[in-house]
Tab-separated table of C-alpha atoms in Angstrom:
chain	number	residue	atom	x	y	z
A	19	UNK	CA	55.530	38.673	95.717
A	20	UNK	CA	54.682	40.579	92.326
A	21	UNK	CA	56.034	37.417	90.455
A	22	UNK	CA	53.409	35.516	92.356
A	23	UNK	CA	50.689	37.652	91.835
A	24	UNK	CA	52.003	37.383	87.805
A	25	UNK	CA	51.734	33.623	87.981
A	26	UNK	CA	48.271	33.436	89.547
A	27	UNK	CA	47.159	36.084	86.867
A	28	UNK	CA	48.278	33.979	84.100
A	29	UNK	CA	46.903	30.659	85.705
A	30	UNK	CA	43.709	32.392	85.976
A	31	UNK	CA	43.678	33.702	82.162
A	32	UNK	CA	44.825	29.880	81.273
A	33	UNK	CA	41.735	28.586	83.057
A	34	UNK	CA	38.948	31.521	82.479
A	35	UNK	CA	39.553	31.544	78.703
A	36	UNK	CA	39.124	27.959	78.031
A	37	UNK	CA	36.096	27.881	80.210
A	38	UNK	CA	34.703	30.786	79.362
A	39	UNK	CA	34.767	30.064	75.255
A	40	UNK	CA	33.317	26.482	75.908
A	41	UNK	CA	30.730	28.022	78.194
A	42	UNK	CA	29.864	30.648	75.643
A	43	UNK	CA	29.614	28.062	72.806
A	44	UNK	CA	27.152	25.762	74.803
A	45	UNK	CA	25.125	28.558	75.701
A	46	UNK	CA	24.406	29.671	72.329
A	47	UNK	CA	24.267	25.975	71.180
A	48	UNK	CA	21.611	25.503	73.993
A	49	UNK	CA	19.836	28.943	72.951
A	50	UNK	CA	19.322	27.875	69.397
A	51	UNK	CA	18.185	24.320	70.568
A	52	UNK	CA	15.551	26.154	72.428
A	53	UNK	CA	14.546	28.729	69.585
A	54	UNK	CA	14.532	25.861	67.088
A	55	UNK	CA	12.066	23.489	69.457
A	56	UNK	CA	9.604	26.681	69.812
A	57	UNK	CA	10.038	27.311	66.182
A	58	UNK	CA	8.792	23.867	65.689
A	59	UNK	CA	5.776	24.344	67.811
A	60	UNK	CA	4.635	27.361	65.828
A	61	UNK	CA	6.505	29.995	68.115
A	62	UNK	CA	8.979	32.715	67.324
A	63	UNK	CA	7.613	32.725	63.949
A	64	UNK	CA	8.163	35.666	60.904
A	65	UNK	CA	4.809	36.351	58.950
A	66	UNK	CA	6.084	35.875	55.321
A	67	UNK	CA	4.179	37.524	51.981
A	68	UNK	CA	5.989	35.938	49.079
A	69	UNK	CA	6.152	37.073	45.676
A	70	UNK	CA	7.138	35.520	42.511
A	71	UNK	CA	6.132	33.175	39.759
A	72	UNK	CA	3.908	30.232	40.387
A	73	UNK	CA	6.563	27.495	40.712
A	74	UNK	CA	8.977	29.399	42.482
A	75	UNK	CA	6.678	30.718	45.195
A	76	UNK	CA	5.341	27.314	45.483
A	77	UNK	CA	8.671	26.083	45.771
A	78	UNK	CA	9.598	28.685	48.710
A	79	UNK	CA	6.367	28.001	50.539
A	80	UNK	CA	6.904	24.152	50.617
A	81	UNK	CA	10.267	25.127	51.746
A	82	UNK	CA	9.203	26.995	54.934
A	83	UNK	CA	6.231	24.816	55.734
A	84	UNK	CA	8.489	21.913	55.837
A	85	UNK	CA	11.097	23.418	58.089
A	86	UNK	CA	9.314	25.102	60.966
A	87	UNK	CA	12.412	25.558	62.800
A	88	UNK	CA	13.563	28.151	59.974
A	89	UNK	CA	11.198	30.589	61.514
A	90	UNK	CA	9.154	31.688	58.642
A	91	UNK	CA	5.398	31.432	58.553
A	92	UNK	CA	3.600	32.023	54.716
A	93	UNK	CA	0.679	33.964	55.450
A	94	UNK	CA	-0.054	34.757	51.912
A	95	UNK	CA	1.121	34.665	47.936
A	96	UNK	CA	1.215	37.229	45.431
A	97	UNK	CA	1.504	35.793	41.915
A	98	UNK	CA	1.932	37.980	38.521
A	99	UNK	CA	-0.526	38.540	36.482
A	100	UNK	CA	-3.321	37.371	39.255
A	101	UNK	CA	-6.952	37.396	38.500
A	102	UNK	CA	-9.609	37.012	40.830
A	103	UNK	CA	-11.193	34.027	38.845
A	104	UNK	CA	-8.036	31.845	38.964
A	105	UNK	CA	-7.073	29.927	41.982
A	106	UNK	CA	-7.537	31.794	45.303
A	107	UNK	CA	-5.436	29.479	47.421
A	108	UNK	CA	-3.044	26.713	47.548
A	109	UNK	CA	-2.915	23.896	50.045
A	110	UNK	CA	0.815	22.976	51.332
A	111	UNK	CA	1.144	19.736	53.630
A	112	UNK	CA	-2.346	20.542	55.158
A	113	UNK	CA	-2.008	24.134	55.310
A	114	UNK	CA	-4.084	26.720	53.096
A	115	UNK	CA	-2.230	29.501	51.814
A	116	UNK	CA	-4.227	32.365	50.018
A	117	UNK	CA	-3.282	34.400	46.817
A	118	UNK	CA	-3.631	37.508	47.687
A	119	UNK	CA	-3.203	39.221	44.286
A	120	UNK	CA	-0.514	40.264	42.041
A	121	UNK	CA	2.849	41.539	42.023
A	122	UNK	CA	1.639	45.224	42.259
A	123	UNK	CA	-0.790	44.444	45.270
A	124	UNK	CA	2.029	43.904	47.894
A	125	UNK	CA	1.198	46.629	50.189
A	126	UNK	CA	-2.570	45.702	50.076
A	127	UNK	CA	-1.671	42.318	50.551
A	128	UNK	CA	0.526	43.316	53.841
A	129	UNK	CA	-2.829	44.898	55.230
A	130	UNK	CA	-5.049	41.976	54.636
A	131	UNK	CA	-2.259	39.336	55.959
A	132	UNK	CA	-0.268	41.082	58.585
A	133	UNK	CA	2.993	40.139	57.121
A	134	UNK	CA	6.190	42.003	58.564
A	135	UNK	CA	8.482	40.354	55.851
A	136	UNK	CA	8.365	40.023	52.082
A	137	UNK	CA	10.053	37.118	50.093
A	138	UNK	CA	10.657	37.829	46.598
A	139	UNK	CA	11.525	34.768	44.701
A	140	UNK	CA	11.692	35.949	41.003
A	141	UNK	CA	12.046	39.240	39.840
A	142	UNK	CA	11.446	39.180	36.320
A	143	UNK	CA	8.015	40.132	36.229
A	144	UNK	CA	8.623	42.933	38.672
A	145	UNK	CA	11.805	44.468	37.069
A	146	UNK	CA	14.338	46.740	38.134
A	147	UNK	CA	12.123	49.822	38.888
A	148	UNK	CA	9.334	47.751	40.459
A	149	UNK	CA	11.530	46.142	42.898
A	150	UNK	CA	13.189	49.548	43.880
A	151	UNK	CA	9.705	51.039	44.193
A	152	UNK	CA	8.759	47.816	46.596
A	153	UNK	CA	11.568	48.764	48.681
A	154	UNK	CA	10.669	52.252	49.129
A	155	UNK	CA	6.723	51.342	49.675
A	156	UNK	CA	7.920	48.343	52.365
A	157	UNK	CA	10.359	51.225	54.208
A	158	UNK	CA	7.235	53.102	54.934
A	159	UNK	CA	5.373	50.168	56.173
A	160	UNK	CA	8.535	49.172	58.432
A	161	UNK	CA	8.219	45.914	56.523
A	162	UNK	CA	11.516	43.813	55.899
A	163	UNK	CA	12.260	42.506	52.541
A	164	UNK	CA	14.473	39.431	51.369
A	165	UNK	CA	15.229	38.713	47.954
A	166	UNK	CA	16.220	35.105	46.875
A	167	UNK	CA	18.789	35.003	44.213
A	168	UNK	CA	17.212	31.652	42.881
A	169	UNK	CA	20.528	29.649	43.333
A	170	UNK	CA	19.425	26.501	44.810
A	171	UNK	CA	21.812	24.392	46.799
A	172	UNK	CA	24.662	26.643	46.915
A	173	UNK	CA	26.277	27.516	50.133
A	174	UNK	CA	26.840	31.109	51.260
A	175	UNK	CA	30.744	30.761	51.340
A	176	UNK	CA	30.408	30.380	47.538
A	177	UNK	CA	28.130	33.438	46.952
A	178	UNK	CA	30.258	36.589	46.982
A	179	UNK	CA	28.365	39.683	45.933
A	180	UNK	CA	30.446	42.261	43.884
A	181	UNK	CA	28.827	45.364	42.491
A	182	UNK	CA	29.392	45.938	38.500
A	183	UNK	CA	28.245	48.633	36.574
A	184	UNK	CA	26.091	50.061	39.635
A	185	UNK	CA	24.301	45.964	39.066
A	186	UNK	CA	24.665	43.838	42.442
A	187	UNK	CA	25.869	40.824	40.850
A	188	UNK	CA	26.408	37.251	42.609
A	189	UNK	CA	29.467	35.601	41.782
A	190	UNK	CA	29.051	31.577	42.134
A	191	UNK	CA	32.529	30.429	42.987
A	192	UNK	CA	33.584	27.076	41.793
A	193	UNK	CA	33.397	24.403	44.303
A	194	UNK	CA	37.148	22.867	45.402
A	195	UNK	CA	37.998	19.151	44.960
A	196	UNK	CA	41.742	19.273	45.053
A	197	UNK	CA	44.569	20.928	46.854
A	198	UNK	CA	44.831	21.846	50.522
A	199	UNK	CA	41.038	21.216	51.122
A	200	UNK	CA	41.385	17.924	49.586
A	201	UNK	CA	44.694	17.147	51.630
A	202	UNK	CA	43.058	18.180	55.144
A	203	UNK	CA	40.066	16.336	54.608
A	204	UNK	CA	42.397	13.389	54.023
A	205	UNK	CA	44.653	13.847	56.723
A	206	UNK	CA	41.274	14.358	59.160
A	207	UNK	CA	39.754	10.914	58.049
A	208	UNK	CA	43.116	9.008	58.821
A	209	UNK	CA	43.474	10.887	62.332
A	210	UNK	CA	39.624	10.396	63.014
A	211	UNK	CA	39.574	7.102	61.651
A	212	UNK	CA	42.741	5.782	63.503
A	213	UNK	CA	41.476	7.473	67.044
A	214	UNK	CA	37.913	6.045	66.565
A	215	UNK	CA	39.051	2.498	65.920
A	216	UNK	CA	41.594	2.554	68.671
A	217	UNK	CA	38.421	3.840	71.357
A	218	UNK	CA	35.882	1.560	70.329
A	219	UNK	CA	38.082	-1.608	69.912
A	220	UNK	CA	36.687	-3.335	72.957
A	221	UNK	CA	33.057	-2.676	71.248
A	222	UNK	CA	34.093	-4.126	67.888
A	223	UNK	CA	35.511	-6.838	69.702
A	224	UNK	CA	32.594	-7.730	71.988
A	225	UNK	CA	29.999	-7.258	68.951
A	226	UNK	CA	32.114	-9.703	66.871
A	227	UNK	CA	31.578	-12.326	69.534
A	228	UNK	CA	27.687	-11.742	69.998
A	229	UNK	CA	27.052	-11.947	66.117
A	230	UNK	CA	29.280	-15.214	65.992
A	231	UNK	CA	27.607	-17.213	68.515
A	232	UNK	CA	24.058	-15.635	67.982
A	233	UNK	CA	23.477	-16.609	64.163
A	234	UNK	CA	24.925	-18.635	61.519
A	235	UNK	CA	27.108	-17.114	59.098
A	236	UNK	CA	30.195	-14.419	58.836
A	237	UNK	CA	30.998	-11.824	61.509
A	238	UNK	CA	31.311	-9.248	58.685
A	239	UNK	CA	28.981	-8.351	55.504
A	240	UNK	CA	30.527	-7.234	52.433
A	241	UNK	CA	28.620	-5.306	49.665
A	242	UNK	CA	30.373	-3.829	46.482
A	243	UNK	CA	29.819	0.007	46.434
A	244	UNK	CA	31.187	2.528	44.033
A	245	UNK	CA	33.740	4.991	45.072
A	246	UNK	CA	35.121	8.082	43.808
A	247	UNK	CA	35.302	8.450	40.217
A	248	UNK	CA	33.208	5.267	40.040
A	249	UNK	CA	35.553	3.017	41.210
A	250	UNK	CA	34.354	-0.348	43.058
A	251	UNK	CA	35.416	-1.244	46.651
A	252	UNK	CA	33.953	-3.516	49.211
A	253	UNK	CA	32.213	-1.932	51.884
A	254	UNK	CA	32.402	-3.415	55.359
A	255	UNK	CA	29.824	-3.838	57.651
A	256	UNK	CA	28.602	-6.051	60.629
A	257	UNK	CA	26.457	-8.377	59.485
A	258	UNK	CA	23.025	-7.740	60.852
A	259	UNK	CA	20.917	-9.947	58.494
A	260	UNK	CA	20.498	-13.882	58.098
A	261	UNK	CA	23.435	-15.582	56.061
A	262	UNK	CA	21.199	-15.720	52.956
A	263	UNK	CA	19.528	-12.236	52.920
A	264	UNK	CA	20.608	-11.323	49.423
A	265	UNK	CA	19.108	-14.280	47.671
A	266	UNK	CA	15.613	-13.548	50.047
A	267	UNK	CA	15.549	-10.017	48.127
A	268	UNK	CA	13.385	-10.981	45.310
A	269	UNK	CA	10.735	-12.801	47.412
A	270	UNK	CA	10.510	-9.801	49.010
A	271	UNK	CA	10.407	-7.131	46.496
A	272	UNK	CA	6.726	-6.626	46.585
A	273	UNK	CA	7.124	-5.366	49.942
A	274	UNK	CA	9.819	-2.896	49.221
A	275	UNK	CA	8.905	0.740	50.704
A	276	UNK	CA	11.985	2.341	48.897
A	277	UNK	CA	10.413	5.046	46.860
A	278	UNK	CA	11.170	4.201	43.014
A	279	UNK	CA	12.245	1.098	43.692
A	280	UNK	CA	16.014	2.124	43.315
A	281	UNK	CA	16.927	1.223	46.991
A	282	UNK	CA	15.605	-1.644	48.903
A	283	UNK	CA	13.656	-0.329	52.265
A	284	UNK	CA	11.820	-2.126	54.662
A	285	UNK	CA	10.748	-1.014	57.774
A	286	UNK	CA	10.237	-4.463	59.575
A	287	UNK	CA	12.782	-6.679	57.216
A	288	UNK	CA	12.136	-10.167	58.446
A	289	UNK	CA	15.897	-10.679	57.267
A	290	UNK	CA	17.101	-8.711	60.305
A	291	UNK	CA	18.470	-10.873	63.369
A	292	UNK	CA	17.666	-9.885	66.889
A	293	UNK	CA	21.123	-8.532	67.424
A	294	UNK	CA	21.011	-6.901	64.110
A	295	UNK	CA	18.019	-4.864	64.862
A	296	UNK	CA	19.885	-3.046	68.161
A	297	UNK	CA	22.901	-2.698	65.792
A	298	UNK	CA	20.907	-0.955	63.364
A	299	UNK	CA	18.987	1.252	65.440
A	300	UNK	CA	22.199	2.828	66.874
A	301	UNK	CA	24.178	2.279	63.514
A	302	UNK	CA	26.719	-0.083	65.254
A	303	UNK	CA	26.686	-2.368	62.158
A	304	UNK	CA	28.342	0.605	60.052
A	305	UNK	CA	31.581	0.954	62.550
A	306	UNK	CA	33.853	-1.325	60.455
A	307	UNK	CA	33.459	1.372	57.949
A	308	UNK	CA	36.316	3.235	59.613
A	309	UNK	CA	38.441	0.475	58.116
A	310	UNK	CA	37.465	1.614	54.723
A	311	UNK	CA	38.206	4.973	55.446
A	312	UNK	CA	41.772	3.904	56.439
A	313	UNK	CA	41.967	2.347	53.100
A	314	UNK	CA	41.188	5.843	51.763
A	315	UNK	CA	38.421	4.043	49.754
A	316	UNK	CA	35.616	6.105	51.809
A	317	UNK	CA	35.360	9.318	53.863
A	318	UNK	CA	34.052	9.905	57.185
A	319	UNK	CA	31.599	12.560	55.584
A	320	UNK	CA	30.225	12.171	52.319
A	321	UNK	CA	27.642	10.977	49.862
A	322	UNK	CA	25.800	7.740	50.799
A	323	UNK	CA	27.869	4.876	49.144
A	324	UNK	CA	25.748	4.053	45.803
A	325	UNK	CA	25.495	0.464	44.625
A	326	UNK	CA	26.600	-0.503	41.274
A	327	UNK	CA	22.925	-1.440	40.020
A	328	UNK	CA	22.061	2.351	41.320
A	329	UNK	CA	25.115	4.058	39.565
A	330	UNK	CA	24.004	2.490	36.491
A	331	UNK	CA	20.922	4.593	36.620
A	332	UNK	CA	22.533	7.988	37.003
A	333	UNK	CA	22.236	10.540	34.425
A	334	UNK	CA	24.739	13.620	34.200
A	335	UNK	CA	23.646	15.725	37.129
A	336	UNK	CA	23.704	12.859	39.511
A	337	UNK	CA	27.020	11.268	38.630
A	338	UNK	CA	28.472	14.413	40.242
A	339	UNK	CA	28.115	12.354	43.277
A	340	UNK	CA	31.048	10.453	42.179
A	341	UNK	CA	33.106	13.545	42.526
A	342	UNK	CA	34.229	12.627	46.341
A	343	UNK	CA	34.717	9.797	48.471
A	344	UNK	CA	31.417	8.060	49.877
A	345	UNK	CA	30.972	8.606	53.685
A	346	UNK	CA	30.054	6.870	56.528
A	347	UNK	CA	27.931	9.837	57.373
A	348	UNK	CA	26.483	12.591	55.798
A	349	UNK	CA	23.445	14.917	55.117
A	350	UNK	CA	21.482	12.264	54.199
A	351	UNK	CA	22.378	10.700	57.662
A	352	UNK	CA	21.440	13.675	59.600
A	353	UNK	CA	18.241	14.616	57.616
A	354	UNK	CA	16.192	11.218	58.129
A	355	UNK	CA	18.515	8.407	57.287
A	356	UNK	CA	16.071	5.677	56.299
A	357	UNK	CA	13.105	7.689	55.944
A	358	UNK	CA	14.387	9.852	53.060
A	359	UNK	CA	13.122	9.011	49.540
A	360	UNK	CA	15.862	8.312	47.110
A	361	UNK	CA	15.369	11.784	45.122
A	362	UNK	CA	15.722	13.726	48.397
A	363	UNK	CA	18.904	11.632	49.575
A	364	UNK	CA	20.314	12.082	46.141
A	365	UNK	CA	19.362	16.150	46.236
A	366	UNK	CA	21.217	16.173	49.783
A	367	UNK	CA	24.230	14.441	48.370
A	368	UNK	CA	24.664	16.805	45.665
A	369	UNK	CA	24.239	19.553	48.033
A	370	UNK	CA	27.238	18.088	50.006
A	371	UNK	CA	29.389	17.998	46.859
A	372	UNK	CA	28.894	21.446	45.721
A	373	UNK	CA	29.368	22.911	48.967
A	374	UNK	CA	31.833	20.840	51.222
A	375	UNK	CA	33.871	21.894	53.736
A	376	UNK	CA	35.874	21.210	57.003
A	377	UNK	CA	33.669	23.197	58.974
A	378	UNK	CA	30.638	21.525	57.640
A	379	UNK	CA	31.913	17.910	57.928
A	380	UNK	CA	32.579	18.587	61.794
A	381	UNK	CA	28.966	19.865	62.153
A	382	UNK	CA	27.300	16.892	60.305
A	383	UNK	CA	29.596	14.739	62.655
A	384	UNK	CA	28.345	16.290	65.717
A	385	UNK	CA	24.799	15.927	64.141
A	386	UNK	CA	25.360	12.641	63.567
A	387	UNK	CA	25.772	11.623	67.236
A	388	UNK	CA	22.781	13.167	68.220
A	389	UNK	CA	20.735	11.299	65.493
A	390	UNK	CA	22.225	8.036	66.332
A	391	UNK	CA	21.752	8.530	69.635
A	392	UNK	CA	17.986	9.173	69.371
A	393	UNK	CA	17.912	6.367	66.444
A	394	UNK	CA	16.189	8.864	64.220
A	395	UNK	CA	14.848	7.157	61.128
A	396	UNK	CA	16.879	4.094	61.518
A	397	UNK	CA	15.639	0.519	60.641
């Protein structure tokens, strides 16, 4: 009888633990979605007063205004050496943000704006003693203070705060491209690509048959792309355009919607077939790229695969995109896809290269599924 009760207890634990864990994760995810949606509509916002130099303050204000889901609403700016005769407000994406004084007028600016948080973007004009006095003043007002370290596109795990000689120094760890992290990424790519290809093989066969019988030309489209360390490879996709699509680029060049002309983008491209439009909407044309992953030419997650002509325009900084394998999906895929400008996609790629991790890759894969099902930014 005791043994029977013990078995029931173990069975209950074996069921309750995974069910409870899944329930906890789903509830946290659902709540975050609710909060993010409310914030994007103007709710659950923290009123922020930004203090810093003109360029850094405007950069932060622009980031907050373009990411309402972050929960920060800018109600004012304090600029060093500000005089009333200068610009008294800035307009960012149609929103007017007032300049409420200089770095010494923070308390007065809080009373005028009603801010409950002060964000300091640059401390060189405030100084060590000025920042300490600000902390004391805000403590009396019960207003929160956040300080930007000025480290752009560096993820939290690489930032370590270490006090040295009574100074809190932020150490930026070097990004890791080799060793155990590289091995784990390679192993994950192989297992994930193999599993996906086995699962979707009926879909691949069906699409191949449809493409073959609905338009002239080959089933697959191969395009030369540049991989890790600038090595060229043939990227495989289902053909979604007419057979002579590459030859017609010049006659459509005037209609290019790609910012800067580096990439050819066209929302209603006449070269795309009817079947191709459906495939592109849900990124089905990119499924054969899992073969590139098995060939170790691409990764499941990584920077966008660049063209040779694109790489030839790279400067020293942008070439860092080539430190890792290009991916089927990446930050660019879950942040707007074709709607992104070339400059923004490069910024996202560099951010990925500097901060990639297996946890981040799994999160991007999950977000990709949501973006693809919602056909966000696809054309």
